[in-house]
Amino acid sequence: MEVKELEVPVEIGENTAHINALENEAIYILREVAAQFEKPVLLFSGGKDSITLVRLAQKAFWPAKIPFPLMHIDTGHNFPETIEFRDRLVKELGLELIVRNVQDSIDQGKVKEESGRYSSRNSLQTTTLLDAIEEFKFDACIGGARRDEEKARAKERIFSVRDDFGQWDERNQRPELFDMLNGQIELGQNVRVFPISNWTELDVWSYIKDEGIEIPSIYFAHKRKTFLRDGMIWSAEDGIVFRDEDEVVEERMVRFRTVGDMSCTAAVLSDAISIDKVVAEIRDSSISERGARIDDKRSEAAMEKRKQQGYF
């Protein structure tokens, strides 16, 4: 993977004024994190949003290296393409990567493995994440959540305070006026930070296109062994997703709009084999990318409940 060398000033090519403004805002937020917190970390999944955050952090602190580590909460059920990309990226950029595994939380009896056709490890990440925050005493966790993903995320502030149990109270949040970000927290509290909170999925893809950022191949259309369930397309290649005997495996041309735990992340039919085609496809889509995440469909307030408990 070729990592583009940044220059000062950075040329953004055909980026619109809108994308320029979003980039400037995100860089400002990242610099405020470095200035206001003692031990921040960037939560990294290997997905397009966290990859975009890495590029923004590069620009925020160039020519110095990114001044905080990356941390991945690994469910053990990630797409192999994503893990391979993650390891290659941090090696080529010379970044520190911390990995904590959901399997360890299962082995320690802190969480229980789900079973059945809708089983997933996605919700189990919360315990592993909170343990890692406590282990390293992180006071700010930077993530790639966007307001257009899911309605609970639209309620978040940019600096979103969590209590000493890692919980979020959506009814008791600080005002953020005139871009004034308040990083003062009590002992035991930490802050979740959302630098691309005002971006949309299309904004992220437009930025990736203009910046020439490499992303995992799973985001592009490819032939994959899949099966259908509940009107959604599931991967049958990896031995992770539960499949009934009567669910027929067929090869389809698909891509993934999001790359979470493969046990809860469905694919979409697609012929988008390039960035340009992906951007065009998303521009014409009437369905949110979270529409392919089965864990969001467990209840009307599934995401909000997980966030209240400490999920990112």
CSV table of C-alpha atoms in Angstrom, one decimal:
chain,number,residue,atom,x,y,z
A,1,MET,CA,0.0,0.0,0.0
A,2,GLU,CA,1.4,3.4,-1.0
A,3,VAL,CA,1.0,6.1,1.6
A,4,LYS,CA,0.9,9.6,0.1
A,5,GLU,CA,3.5,11.9,1.5
A,6,LEU,CA,1.8,15.1,2.8
A,7,GLU,CA,3.0,18.5,1.8
A,8,VAL,CA,2.4,21.9,3.3
A,9,PRO,CA,0.2,23.5,2.2
A,10,VAL,CA,-1.8,20.4,1.4
A,11,GLU,CA,-3.5,20.4,-2.1
A,12,ILE,CA,-7.0,19.0,-2.0
A,13,GLY,CA,-7.5,19.1,-5.8
A,14,GLU,CA,-11.2,19.2,-6.8
A,15,ASN,CA,-12.6,19.1,-3.2
A,16,THR,CA,-15.6,21.4,-2.8
A,17,ALA,CA,-15.7,24.2,-0.3
A,18,HIS,CA,-18.1,22.1,1.7
A,19,ILE,CA,-15.5,19.2,2.1
A,20,ASN,CA,-12.8,21.8,2.8
A,21,ALA,CA,-14.9,23.2,5.7
A,22,LEU,CA,-15.5,19.7,7.1
A,23,GLU,CA,-11.8,18.9,6.9
A,24,ASN,CA,-10.9,22.1,8.6
A,25,GLU,CA,-13.4,21.5,11.4
A,26,ALA,CA,-12.1,17.9,12.0
A,27,ILE,CA,-8.5,19.1,12.1
A,28,TYR,CA,-9.4,21.8,14.6
A,29,ILE,CA,-11.2,19.2,16.8
A,30,LEU,CA,-8.2,16.8,16.7
A,31,ARG,CA,-5.8,19.6,17.7
A,32,GLU,CA,-8.1,20.5,20.6
A,33,VAL,CA,-8.0,16.9,21.7
A,34,ALA,CA,-4.2,16.9,21.8
A,35,ALA,CA,-4.2,20.2,23.6
A,36,GLN,CA,-6.9,19.5,26.2
A,37,PHE,CA,-6.4,15.8,27.1
A,38,GLU,CA,-3.5,14.0,28.6
A,39,LYS,CA,-4.0,10.5,27.1
A,40,PRO,CA,-6.2,10.3,24.0
A,41,VAL,CA,-6.6,7.3,21.7
A,42,LEU,CA,-8.0,6.9,18.2
A,43,LEU,CA,-10.5,4.0,18.0
A,44,PHE,CA,-9.7,2.2,14.8
A,45,SER,CA,-11.7,-0.5,13.1
A,46,GLY,CA,-10.1,-0.6,9.7
A,47,GLY,CA,-13.2,0.8,8.2
A,48,LYS,CA,-13.5,3.9,5.9
A,49,ASP,CA,-14.5,6.3,8.7
A,50,SER,CA,-11.5,5.4,11.0
A,51,ILE,CA,-9.2,5.4,7.9
A,52,THR,CA,-10.4,8.9,7.1
A,53,LEU,CA,-9.7,9.9,10.7
A,54,VAL,CA,-6.1,8.7,10.4
A,55,ARG,CA,-5.6,10.9,7.3
A,56,LEU,CA,-7.1,13.9,9.1
A,57,ALA,CA,-4.8,13.3,12.1
A,58,GLN,CA,-1.9,13.1,9.8
A,59,LYS,CA,-2.8,16.5,8.4
A,60,ALA,CA,-3.5,17.9,11.9
A,61,PHE,CA,-0.1,17.2,13.2
A,62,TRP,CA,2.1,17.2,10.1
A,63,PRO,CA,5.1,17.0,9.9
A,64,ALA,CA,5.1,15.3,13.3
A,65,LYS,CA,3.6,11.8,13.7
A,66,ILE,CA,0.1,11.3,15.1
A,67,PRO,CA,0.6,11.9,18.8
A,68,PHE,CA,-1.7,9.2,20.1
A,69,PRO,CA,-2.0,5.5,19.5
A,70,LEU,CA,-4.7,3.6,17.6
A,71,MET,CA,-6.8,1.0,19.4
A,72,HIS,CA,-8.9,-1.8,17.8
A,73,ILE,CA,-11.4,-3.7,19.9
A,74,ASP,CA,-11.3,-6.9,17.9
A,75,THR,CA,-14.3,-9.1,18.0
A,76,GLY,CA,-12.5,-12.0,16.4
A,77,HIS,CA,-15.2,-12.0,13.7
A,78,ASN,CA,-13.8,-9.2,11.6
A,79,PHE,CA,-13.5,-9.5,7.8
A,80,PRO,CA,-10.0,-10.8,7.1
A,81,GLU,CA,-9.5,-8.1,4.4
A,82,THR,CA,-10.0,-5.4,7.1
A,83,ILE,CA,-7.5,-6.9,9.6
A,84,GLU,CA,-4.9,-7.3,6.8
A,85,PHE,CA,-5.4,-3.7,5.8
A,86,ARG,CA,-5.2,-2.5,9.5
A,87,ASP,CA,-1.9,-4.2,10.1
A,88,ARG,CA,-0.4,-2.9,6.8
A,89,LEU,CA,-1.5,0.7,7.4
A,90,VAL,CA,-0.1,1.0,10.9
A,91,LYS,CA,3.2,-0.6,9.8
A,92,GLU,CA,3.7,1.8,6.9
A,93,LEU,CA,2.7,4.9,8.9
A,94,GLY,CA,4.8,3.8,11.9
A,95,LEU,CA,1.9,4.1,14.3
A,96,GLU,CA,1.3,2.5,17.6
A,97,LEU,CA,-1.6,0.0,17.5
A,98,ILE,CA,-3.2,-1.5,20.6
A,99,VAL,CA,-5.5,-4.5,20.1
A,100,ARG,CA,-7.8,-5.8,22.8
A,101,ASN,CA,-9.9,-8.9,22.1
A,102,VAL,CA,-13.5,-9.7,22.8
A,103,GLN,CA,-12.5,-13.4,23.1
A,104,ASP,CA,-10.5,-12.5,26.2
A,105,SER,CA,-13.6,-11.0,27.8
A,106,ILE,CA,-15.5,-14.2,26.9
A,107,ASP,CA,-12.8,-16.4,28.4
A,108,GLN,CA,-12.7,-14.4,31.5
A,109,GLY,CA,-16.5,-14.8,32.0
A,110,LYS,CA,-17.2,-11.1,31.7
A,111,VAL,CA,-19.5,-11.5,28.7
A,112,LYS,CA,-21.4,-14.5,27.3
A,113,GLU,CA,-21.1,-15.7,23.7
A,114,GLU,CA,-24.5,-15.5,21.9
A,115,SER,CA,-25.8,-18.4,19.9
A,116,GLY,CA,-28.4,-18.9,17.2
A,117,ARG,CA,-29.1,-17.5,13.8
A,118,TYR,CA,-28.8,-13.8,14.9
A,119,SER,CA,-25.9,-14.3,17.3
A,120,SER,CA,-23.2,-11.6,17.1
A,121,ARG,CA,-20.2,-10.3,19.1
A,122,ASN,CA,-20.8,-6.7,18.2
A,123,SER,CA,-22.6,-5.8,21.4
A,124,LEU,CA,-20.0,-7.7,23.5
A,125,GLN,CA,-17.4,-5.1,22.5
A,126,THR,CA,-18.6,-2.7,25.1
A,127,THR,CA,-17.1,-4.6,28.0
A,128,THR,CA,-13.8,-5.0,26.2
A,129,LEU,CA,-13.7,-1.3,25.3
A,130,LEU,CA,-14.4,-0.1,28.8
A,131,ASP,CA,-11.8,-2.5,30.3
A,132,ALA,CA,-9.2,-1.1,27.8
A,133,ILE,CA,-10.1,2.5,28.6
A,134,GLU,CA,-9.5,1.7,32.3
A,135,GLU,CA,-6.3,-0.3,31.6
A,136,PHE,CA,-4.6,2.5,29.8
A,137,LYS,CA,-6.4,5.4,31.6
A,138,PHE,CA,-7.5,7.0,28.3
A,139,ASP,CA,-9.3,10.3,28.9
A,140,ALA,CA,-10.4,10.9,25.3
A,141,CYS,CA,-11.4,8.2,22.7
A,142,ILE,CA,-11.6,9.5,19.2
A,143,GLY,CA,-14.1,7.8,16.8
A,144,GLY,CA,-15.6,8.0,13.4
A,145,ALA,CA,-19.3,8.2,14.2
A,146,ARG,CA,-21.4,10.3,11.9
A,147,ARG,CA,-24.7,11.9,12.6
A,148,ASP,CA,-26.3,10.4,9.5
A,149,GLU,CA,-25.5,6.8,10.5
A,150,GLU,CA,-28.1,6.3,13.2
A,151,LYS,CA,-30.5,8.6,15.0
A,152,ALA,CA,-29.0,8.0,18.5
A,153,ARG,CA,-25.6,9.2,17.2
A,154,ALA,CA,-27.2,12.5,16.1
A,155,LYS,CA,-27.8,13.3,19.8
A,156,GLU,CA,-24.1,13.2,20.6
A,157,ARG,CA,-21.9,16.3,21.2
A,158,ILE,CA,-18.5,16.5,19.6
A,159,PHE,CA,-17.0,16.1,23.1
A,160,SER,CA,-19.4,13.6,24.6
A,161,VAL,CA,-18.7,12.9,28.3
A,162,ARG,CA,-19.0,9.4,29.8
A,163,ASP,CA,-19.2,8.9,33.5
A,164,ASP,CA,-16.8,6.7,35.6
A,165,PHE,CA,-18.9,3.7,34.6
A,166,GLY,CA,-18.5,4.5,30.9
A,167,GLN,CA,-22.1,5.3,30.6
A,168,TRP,CA,-23.7,8.1,28.5
A,169,ASP,CA,-26.6,10.2,29.6
A,170,GLU,CA,-28.2,11.7,26.5
A,171,ARG,CA,-30.4,14.0,28.6
A,172,ASN,CA,-27.5,15.6,30.4
A,173,GLN,CA,-25.0,16.9,27.8
A,174,ARG,CA,-22.9,20.1,27.6
A,175,PRO,CA,-23.8,22.8,25.2
A,176,GLU,CA,-21.3,23.5,22.5
A,177,LEU,CA,-21.5,27.0,21.3
A,178,PHE,CA,-19.4,28.8,18.7
A,179,ASP,CA,-17.0,25.9,18.4
A,180,MET,CA,-16.0,26.1,22.0
A,181,LEU,CA,-15.1,22.6,23.1
A,182,ASN,CA,-14.9,22.0,26.8
A,183,GLY,CA,-12.6,19.1,27.7
A,184,GLN,CA,-12.8,19.5,31.5
A,185,ILE,CA,-13.8,16.2,33.1
A,186,GLU,CA,-14.1,14.8,36.6
A,187,LEU,CA,-11.8,12.1,37.9
A,188,GLY,CA,-12.8,8.8,36.3
A,189,GLN,CA,-14.8,10.3,33.5
A,190,ASN,CA,-13.7,10.2,29.8
A,191,VAL,CA,-14.8,11.8,26.6
A,192,ARG,CA,-15.8,10.3,23.3
A,193,VAL,CA,-14.7,12.6,20.5
A,194,PHE,CA,-16.4,12.8,17.1
A,195,PRO,CA,-14.3,14.9,14.6
A,196,ILE,CA,-16.4,13.8,11.6
A,197,SER,CA,-19.7,14.1,13.4
A,198,ASN,CA,-21.0,16.6,10.7
A,199,TRP,CA,-20.0,14.4,7.8
A,200,THR,CA,-22.2,12.1,5.8
A,201,GLU,CA,-21.3,8.8,4.2
A,202,LEU,CA,-21.1,10.6,0.8
A,203,ASP,CA,-18.8,13.2,2.3
A,204,VAL,CA,-16.5,10.5,3.6
A,205,TRP,CA,-16.4,8.8,0.2
A,206,SER,CA,-15.8,12.1,-1.6
A,207,TYR,CA,-12.9,12.8,0.7
A,208,ILE,CA,-11.4,9.4,0.1
A,209,LYS,CA,-11.7,10.0,-3.6
A,210,ASP,CA,-10.1,13.4,-3.6
A,211,GLU,CA,-7.3,12.4,-1.2
A,212,GLY,CA,-6.6,9.2,-3.1
A,213,ILE,CA,-6.8,7.2,0.2
A,214,GLU,CA,-6.5,3.4,-0.1
A,215,ILE,CA,-9.2,1.4,1.6
A,216,PRO,CA,-9.9,-2.4,2.1
A,217,SER,CA,-10.9,-4.2,-1.1
A,218,ILE,CA,-14.1,-5.4,0.6
A,219,TYR,CA,-15.7,-1.9,0.0
A,220,PHE,CA,-15.6,-2.6,-3.7
A,221,ALA,CA,-17.7,-5.0,-5.7
A,222,HIS,CA,-16.3,-8.5,-5.9
A,223,LYS,CA,-17.6,-12.0,-6.3
A,224,ARG,CA,-18.4,-13.7,-3.0
A,225,LYS,CA,-20.2,-16.8,-1.8
A,226,THR,CA,-23.3,-15.5,0.0
A,227,PHE,CA,-26.8,-16.5,1.1
A,228,LEU,CA,-30.0,-14.7,1.7
A,229,ARG,CA,-31.8,-14.2,5.0
A,230,ASP,CA,-34.6,-11.7,5.8
A,231,GLY,CA,-34.0,-10.0,2.5
A,232,MET,CA,-30.3,-9.4,3.3
A,233,ILE,CA,-27.2,-10.8,1.8
A,234,TRP,CA,-24.7,-12.6,4.1
A,235,SER,CA,-21.2,-13.8,3.6
A,236,ALA,CA,-20.9,-17.6,3.5
A,237,GLU,CA,-17.1,-17.6,3.1
A,238,ASP,CA,-15.8,-17.2,6.6
A,239,GLY,CA,-17.4,-19.8,8.8
A,240,ILE,CA,-18.6,-17.1,11.2
A,241,VAL,CA,-22.2,-16.3,10.1
A,242,PHE,CA,-24.8,-18.8,11.3
A,243,ARG,CA,-26.5,-20.4,8.3
A,244,ASP,CA,-29.5,-22.8,8.3
A,245,GLU,CA,-29.3,-25.9,6.2
A,246,ASP,CA,-32.0,-24.6,3.8
A,247,GLU,CA,-30.2,-21.3,3.2
A,248,VAL,CA,-28.6,-21.8,-0.2
A,249,VAL,CA,-25.1,-20.5,-0.9
A,250,GLU,CA,-24.7,-18.7,-4.2
A,251,GLU,CA,-22.0,-16.6,-5.7
A,252,ARG,CA,-23.0,-12.9,-6.1
A,253,MET,CA,-21.3,-9.7,-7.1
A,254,VAL,CA,-21.5,-7.7,-3.8
A,255,ARG,CA,-19.7,-5.1,-1.8
A,256,PHE,CA,-19.9,-4.0,1.9
A,257,ARG,CA,-20.9,-0.4,2.8
A,258,THR,CA,-19.8,-0.9,6.4
A,259,VAL,CA,-17.3,-3.4,7.8
A,260,GLY,CA,-18.3,-4.2,11.3
A,261,ASP,CA,-18.5,-7.7,12.9
A,262,MET,CA,-19.2,-10.0,10.0
A,263,SER,CA,-21.9,-11.8,11.9
A,264,CYS,CA,-24.1,-8.7,11.8
A,265,THR,CA,-23.0,-6.9,8.6
A,266,ALA,CA,-24.7,-7.7,5.4
A,267,ALA,CA,-23.6,-7.0,1.8
A,268,VAL,CA,-25.3,-5.2,-1.0
A,269,LEU,CA,-25.5,-6.1,-4.7
A,270,SER,CA,-23.2,-3.9,-6.6
A,271,ASP,CA,-21.0,-3.4,-9.7
A,272,ALA,CA,-19.1,-0.5,-8.1
A,273,ILE,CA,-15.4,-1.5,-8.7
A,274,SER,CA,-14.0,2.0,-8.4
A,275,ILE,CA,-14.2,5.0,-6.1
A,276,ASP,CA,-16.1,6.9,-8.8
A,277,LYS,CA,-18.7,4.2,-9.1
A,278,VAL,CA,-19.1,3.9,-5.3
A,279,VAL,CA,-19.7,7.6,-5.0
A,280,ALA,CA,-22.3,7.5,-7.7
A,281,GLU,CA,-24.0,4.5,-6.1
A,282,ILE,CA,-24.2,6.1,-2.7
A,283,ARG,CA,-25.5,9.4,-4.2
A,284,ASP,CA,-28.4,7.4,-5.8
A,285,SER,CA,-29.1,5.2,-2.7
A,286,SER,CA,-32.2,5.7,-0.7
A,287,ILE,CA,-31.1,3.3,2.1
A,288,SER,CA,-28.7,4.2,5.0
A,289,GLU,CA,-25.5,2.1,5.3
A,290,ARG,CA,-26.7,1.1,8.7
A,291,GLY,CA,-29.6,-0.6,6.9
A,292,ALA,CA,-27.1,-3.5,6.4
A,293,ARG,CA,-26.4,-3.9,10.1
A,294,ILE,CA,-28.7,-6.4,11.7
A,295,ASP,CA,-27.7,-5.5,15.3
A,296,ASP,CA,-29.4,-2.1,14.8
A,297,LYS,CA,-32.7,-3.8,14.1
A,298,ARG,CA,-32.9,-5.7,17.4
A,299,SER,CA,-35.1,-2.9,18.7
A,300,GLU,CA,-36.1,0.7,17.8
A,301,ALA,CA,-33.6,2.0,20.4
A,302,ALA,CA,-30.9,-0.7,20.0
A,303,MET,CA,-28.0,1.7,19.3
A,304,GLU,CA,-29.1,4.2,22.0
A,305,LYS,CA,-29.3,1.5,24.7
A,306,ARG,CA,-25.8,0.2,23.8
A,307,LYS,CA,-24.4,3.8,23.8
A,308,GLN,CA,-25.9,4.3,27.3
A,309,GLN,CA,-24.0,1.3,28.5
A,310,GLY,CA,-20.7,2.4,27.1
A,311,TYR,CA,-20.7,1.4,23.4
A,312,PHE,CA,-19.1,3.8,21.1
